[in-house]
Structures are given as structure tokens and as C-alpha cells.
Amino acid sequence: MSDIAVTPMLRLSGEERRAEIVDAVLRLSAERSPGLITTAEIARALSLSQGALFKHFPRKEDIWLAVAERIAESLLATVEQAAQQAASPLAALHGIFMAHVGFVIEHPGAPRFIFHELQRSVDSPVKSRLREMLARYRQILMGLLETAEQQGELAEGTNKSAAASLFLGSIQGLVMQSMLAGSSAAMRQQAEAILPIFERGIRREKSGEAA
């Protein structure tokens, strides 16, 4: 009888296991409403018992808060990196828009999770964390629009608050369309068509550009 080599199961640290649980929730959120996801389903997706799951997160709400924290940290890091790499404020807005779209394509469960939690009527730590994320995101946009105005890039009289709302609303609209279509495959192409319209609306015309 020949010897059979058995590969021992990799024992993950507590931090690694918690990250794996968060990943599982985001994967499941891409397939169905986060409100329908149970802890039993999460455990099953990871071949864990519910007891093992609750060892790392005592309550389901703790899992959801960890998911919200992951989304917030990842999206804001994506936004800030795109802004830092740009040569001008308006170029930064362009980079952020496309980077956000790329984030959604790569993490389709994230917007589903965000929409589900924000539309809930009750307040919760999860909802509060997502609101903080959106407030910080808007603060970044407002800062770039303010700098663009100071540098003469912004069209005179532009309502910066409305411009930030339109920016975020355009992305949210693209996300909703992709969710209805059941695919984010066309999002990048749609974004590349929509973004120049937004940019023409806020960019100051240079001498000789006016009709």
C-alpha cells in the first residue's frame, strides 16, 4: 500500500479569518440582496460551522460593520489615490470617476451592500459608517472643486455643491443601471460617454473656445 501525502489544512489567524468572512459577504452580496444573506449561508460558503463564525464575530451586526469598514477604507483609498495621481483638480475628478467605476466593476457586491444599508429606516453603526464614508468622499470632491475654482479651471458661477451631487449621482445612476442589467460589463464604456458631458458643464472655457 503506497503512502499518500496529505496536505494539512491551512490554519488562518484570527485577522485572516475575519477578512475571509468579509470577503464571503461581499461575494454573496454580488449575487443577492444583502438583507437575505444569513450567517448560516456565510458559514457554509467558507465550510465553517456557525459556531466558528461567531467565534470571530459574536453577532451578525459585527460582520456587517466589518464589511462596511472594508468598503469605506477601500473606496476612499481608491478615490484618494486617483486624486493624488492627477496633474490638476479637474483631471483628479476625471480620475476619481473612472477609478470609482473600476472599483464597482471589481467589487459588485459593494454597491449592493451600500444601497441596502442606506435605505434601511433604522439607524445603525453600519449605516453611520457608510454615511461617514460618503461625507468624506463629498469633502474630497468639494476640495477639488474649490481648488479648480481658485486655479481658474471652473466655469464662473458653478454651484460646487450641486456639481458634487451630480458627480456622485452620475456614478450611482450607472451602478443602478448595471444592477438592473445584471452585469457591470458596460459600465466603463457608459462612464466614458457620460463623464465628458459633466466636464463640459463645469469647465471654464479658454479664450477662443466659445462659439
mmCIF file of N, CA and C in Angstrom, residues 112-172:
data_model
loop_
_atom_site.group_PDB
_atom_site.id
_atom_site.type_symbol
_atom_site.label_atom_id
_atom_site.label_comp_id
_atom_site.label_asym_id
_atom_site.label_seq_id
_atom_site.Cartn_x
_atom_site.Cartn_y
_atom_site.Cartn_z
ATOM 1 N N ARG A 112 -24.211 47.088 -3.824
ATOM 2 C CA ARG A 112 -25.439 46.440 -3.357
ATOM 3 C C ARG A 112 -25.541 46.528 -1.836
ATOM 4 N N PHE A 113 -24.420 46.299 -1.189
ATOM 5 C CA PHE A 113 -24.384 46.379 0.272
ATOM 6 C C PHE A 113 -24.681 47.806 0.732
ATOM 7 N N ILE A 114 -24.042 48.779 0.097
ATOM 8 C CA ILE A 114 -24.240 50.182 0.470
ATOM 9 C C ILE A 114 -25.692 50.597 0.302
ATOM 10 N N PHE A 115 -26.276 50.330 -0.863
ATOM 11 C CA PHE A 115 -27.659 50.722 -1.128
ATOM 12 C C PHE A 115 -28.613 50.070 -0.124
ATOM 13 N N HIS A 116 -28.390 48.803 0.149
ATOM 14 C CA HIS A 116 -29.283 48.097 1.069
ATOM 15 C C HIS A 116 -29.243 48.722 2.459
ATOM 16 N N GLU A 117 -28.040 49.015 2.956
ATOM 17 C CA GLU A 117 -27.924 49.540 4.309
ATOM 18 C C GLU A 117 -28.427 50.978 4.416
ATOM 19 N N LEU A 118 -28.161 51.804 3.418
ATOM 20 C CA LEU A 118 -28.564 53.203 3.489
ATOM 21 C C LEU A 118 -30.072 53.382 3.358
ATOM 22 N N GLN A 119 -30.753 52.443 2.709
ATOM 23 C CA GLN A 119 -32.194 52.589 2.548
ATOM 24 C C GLN A 119 -32.995 52.053 3.745
ATOM 25 N N ARG A 120 -32.302 51.436 4.696
ATOM 26 C CA ARG A 120 -32.985 50.953 5.888
ATOM 27 C C ARG A 120 -33.473 52.127 6.721
ATOM 28 N N SER A 121 -34.660 51.997 7.284
ATOM 29 C CA SER A 121 -35.275 53.107 8.020
ATOM 30 C C SER A 121 -34.628 53.344 9.376
ATOM 31 N N VAL A 122 -34.017 52.316 9.953
ATOM 32 C CA VAL A 122 -33.425 52.459 11.290
ATOM 33 C C VAL A 122 -31.950 52.825 11.180
ATOM 34 N N ASP A 123 -31.489 53.603 12.145
ATOM 35 C CA ASP A 123 -30.066 53.935 12.196
ATOM 36 C C ASP A 123 -29.291 52.773 12.820
ATOM 37 N N SER A 124 -28.055 52.659 12.436
ATOM 38 C CA SER A 124 -27.208 51.584 12.954
ATOM 39 C C SER A 124 -25.759 52.016 12.800
ATOM 40 N N PRO A 125 -24.837 51.361 13.517
ATOM 41 C CA PRO A 125 -23.413 51.666 13.340
ATOM 42 C C PRO A 125 -22.959 51.457 11.894
ATOM 43 N N VAL A 126 -23.547 50.470 11.217
ATOM 44 C CA VAL A 126 -23.192 50.205 9.815
ATOM 45 C C VAL A 126 -23.599 51.398 8.952
ATOM 46 N N LYS A 127 -24.828 51.848 9.116
ATOM 47 C CA LYS A 127 -25.329 52.988 8.345
ATOM 48 C C LYS A 127 -24.512 54.237 8.637
ATOM 49 N N SER A 128 -24.160 54.436 9.899
ATOM 50 C CA SER A 128 -23.355 55.595 10.285
ATOM 51 C C SER A 128 -21.986 55.569 9.620
ATOM 52 N N ARG A 129 -21.371 54.377 9.553
ATOM 53 C CA ARG A 129 -20.042 54.269 8.931
ATOM 54 C C ARG A 129 -20.122 54.576 7.448
ATOM 55 N N LEU A 130 -21.160 54.112 6.790
ATOM 56 C CA LEU A 130 -21.311 54.380 5.367
ATOM 57 C C LEU A 130 -21.600 55.854 5.108
ATOM 58 N N ARG A 131 -22.350 56.477 5.992
ATOM 59 C CA ARG A 131 -22.591 57.914 5.867
ATOM 60 C C ARG A 131 -21.291 58.691 6.034
ATOM 61 N N GLU A 132 -20.468 58.265 6.980
ATOM 62 C CA GLU A 132 -19.157 58.910 7.173
ATOM 63 C C GLU A 132 -18.313 58.791 5.908
ATOM 64 N N MET A 133 -18.359 57.629 5.289
ATOM 65 C CA MET A 133 -17.609 57.413 4.058
ATOM 66 C C MET A 133 -18.072 58.378 2.965
ATOM 67 N N LEU A 134 -19.376 58.492 2.796
ATOM 68 C CA LEU A 134 -19.918 59.367 1.755
ATOM 69 C C LEU A 134 -19.626 60.835 2.059
ATOM 70 N N ALA A 135 -19.659 61.196 3.339
ATOM 71 C CA ALA A 135 -19.340 62.572 3.719
ATOM 72 C C ALA A 135 -17.879 62.896 3.404
ATOM 73 N N ARG A 136 -16.988 61.958 3.678
ATOM 74 C CA ARG A 136 -15.568 62.157 3.368
ATOM 75 C C ARG A 136 -15.353 62.228 1.861
ATOM 76 N N TYR A 137 -16.042 61.377 1.126
ATOM 77 C CA TYR A 137 -15.954 61.375 -0.337
ATOM 78 C C TYR A 137 -16.390 62.743 -0.871
ATOM 79 N N ARG A 138 -17.512 63.232 -0.376
ATOM 80 C CA ARG A 138 -18.016 64.530 -0.830
ATOM 81 C C ARG A 138 -17.055 65.651 -0.455
ATOM 82 N N GLN A 139 -16.439 65.528 0.717
ATOM 83 C CA GLN A 139 -15.457 66.526 1.146
ATOM 84 C C GLN A 139 -14.278 66.580 0.179
ATOM 85 N N ILE A 140 -13.834 65.427 -0.286
ATOM 86 C CA ILE A 140 -12.742 65.375 -1.265
ATOM 87 C C ILE A 140 -13.155 66.076 -2.549
ATOM 88 N N LEU A 141 -14.361 65.790 -3.023
ATOM 89 C CA LEU A 141 -14.857 66.412 -4.252
ATOM 90 C C LEU A 141 -14.963 67.924 -4.095
ATOM 91 N N MET A 142 -15.502 68.369 -2.970
ATOM 92 C CA MET A 142 -15.660 69.798 -2.751
ATOM 93 C C MET A 142 -14.295 70.495 -2.699
ATOM 94 N N GLY A 143 -13.314 69.831 -2.091
ATOM 95 C CA GLY A 143 -11.972 70.404 -2.049
ATOM 96 C C GLY A 143 -11.374 70.569 -3.438
ATOM 97 N N LEU A 144 -11.579 69.574 -4.289
ATOM 98 C CA LEU A 144 -11.064 69.650 -5.660
ATOM 99 C C LEU A 144 -11.782 70.732 -6.460
ATOM 100 N N LEU A 145 -13.080 70.851 -6.274
ATOM 101 C CA LEU A 145 -13.845 71.880 -6.987
ATOM 102 C C LEU A 145 -13.431 73.273 -6.520
ATOM 103 N N GLU A 146 -13.174 73.405 -5.226
ATOM 104 C CA GLU A 146 -12.713 74.685 -4.681
ATOM 105 C C GLU A 146 -11.348 75.053 -5.276
ATOM 106 N N THR A 147 -10.451 74.077 -5.343
ATOM 107 C CA THR A 147 -9.130 74.330 -5.916
ATOM 108 C C THR A 147 -9.231 74.659 -7.401
ATOM 109 N N ALA A 148 -10.114 73.945 -8.104
ATOM 110 C CA ALA A 148 -10.319 74.215 -9.532
ATOM 111 C C ALA A 148 -10.808 75.642 -9.746
ATOM 112 N N GLU A 149 -11.676 76.102 -8.863
ATOM 113 C CA GLU A 149 -12.179 77.479 -8.958
ATOM 114 C C GLU A 149 -11.050 78.473 -8.722
ATOM 115 N N GLN A 150 -10.227 78.216 -7.714
ATOM 116 C CA GLN A 150 -9.110 79.111 -7.398
ATOM 117 C C GLN A 150 -8.097 79.170 -8.536
ATOM 118 N N GLN A 151 -7.934 78.061 -9.243
ATOM 119 C CA GLN A 151 -6.955 77.994 -10.330
ATOM 120 C C GLN A 151 -7.544 78.399 -11.684
ATOM 121 N N GLY A 152 -8.795 78.816 -11.681
ATOM 122 C CA GLY A 152 -9.418 79.274 -12.915
ATOM 123 C C GLY A 152 -9.861 78.166 -13.850
ATOM 124 N N GLU A 153 -9.996 76.944 -13.345
ATOM 125 C CA GLU A 153 -10.448 75.826 -14.180
ATOM 126 C C GLU A 153 -11.962 75.698 -14.212
ATOM 127 N N LEU A 154 -12.622 76.231 -13.185
ATOM 128 C CA LEU A 154 -14.056 76.012 -13.030
ATOM 129 C C LEU A 154 -14.834 77.123 -13.712
ATOM 130 N N ALA A 155 -15.912 76.763 -14.381
ATOM 131 C CA ALA A 155 -16.759 77.754 -15.046
ATOM 132 C C ALA A 155 -17.304 78.733 -14.013
ATOM 133 N N GLU A 156 -17.329 80.005 -14.366
ATOM 134 C CA GLU A 156 -17.787 81.035 -13.446
ATOM 135 C C GLU A 156 -19.234 80.772 -13.027
ATOM 136 N N GLY A 157 -19.499 80.890 -11.737
ATOM 137 C CA GLY A 157 -20.850 80.706 -11.222
ATOM 138 C C GLY A 157 -21.244 79.272 -10.966
ATOM 139 N N THR A 158 -20.306 78.344 -11.130
ATOM 140 C CA THR A 158 -20.628 76.930 -10.896
ATOM 141 C C THR A 158 -21.004 76.699 -9.432
ATOM 142 N N ASN A 159 -22.126 76.058 -9.220
ATOM 143 C CA ASN A 159 -22.544 75.676 -7.874
ATOM 144 C C ASN A 159 -21.778 74.408 -7.493
ATOM 145 N N LYS A 160 -20.793 74.566 -6.637
ATOM 146 C CA LYS A 160 -19.898 73.449 -6.333
ATOM 147 C C LYS A 160 -20.625 72.307 -5.615
ATOM 148 N N SER A 161 -21.540 72.640 -4.741
ATOM 149 C CA SER A 161 -22.292 71.603 -4.038
ATOM 150 C C SER A 161 -23.143 70.796 -5.011
ATOM 151 N N ALA A 162 -23.782 71.492 -5.950
ATOM 152 C CA ALA A 162 -24.595 70.799 -6.948
ATOM 153 C C ALA A 162 -23.724 69.958 -7.869
ATOM 154 N N ALA A 163 -22.538 70.473 -8.195
ATOM 155 C CA ALA A 163 -21.619 69.726 -9.060
ATOM 156 C C ALA A 163 -21.180 68.433 -8.381
ATOM 157 N N ALA A 164 -20.897 68.493 -7.077
ATOM 158 C CA ALA A 164 -20.509 67.287 -6.337
ATOM 159 C C ALA A 164 -21.657 66.289 -6.299
ATOM 160 N N SER A 165 -22.876 66.796 -6.110
ATOM 161 C CA SER A 165 -24.051 65.913 -6.093
ATOM 162 C C SER A 165 -24.256 65.254 -7.443
ATOM 163 N N LEU A 166 -24.068 66.027 -8.519
ATOM 164 C CA LEU A 166 -24.225 65.479 -9.865
ATOM 165 C C LEU A 166 -23.165 64.423 -10.147
ATOM 166 N N PHE A 167 -21.957 64.672 -9.690
ATOM 167 C CA PHE A 167 -20.859 63.717 -9.859
ATOM 168 C C PHE A 167 -21.220 62.380 -9.215
ATOM 169 N N LEU A 168 -21.607 62.424 -7.949
ATOM 170 C CA LEU A 168 -21.954 61.202 -7.230
ATOM 171 C C LEU A 168 -23.213 60.558 -7.803
ATOM 172 N N GLY A 169 -24.180 61.399 -8.159
ATOM 173 C CA GLY A 169 -25.424 60.870 -8.722
ATOM 174 C C GLY A 169 -25.209 60.168 -10.056
ATOM 175 N N SER A 170 -24.275 60.660 -10.840
ATOM 176 C CA SER A 170 -23.983 60.025 -12.128
ATOM 177 C C SER A 170 -23.417 58.630 -11.929
ATOM 178 N N ILE A 171 -22.528 58.498 -10.955
ATOM 179 C CA ILE A 171 -21.967 57.174 -10.659
ATOM 180 C C ILE A 171 -23.051 56.248 -10.123
ATOM 181 N N GLN A 172 -23.877 56.769 -9.213
ATOM 182 C CA GLN A 172 -24.946 55.957 -8.646
ATOM 183 C C GLN A 172 -25.926 55.501 -9.726
#
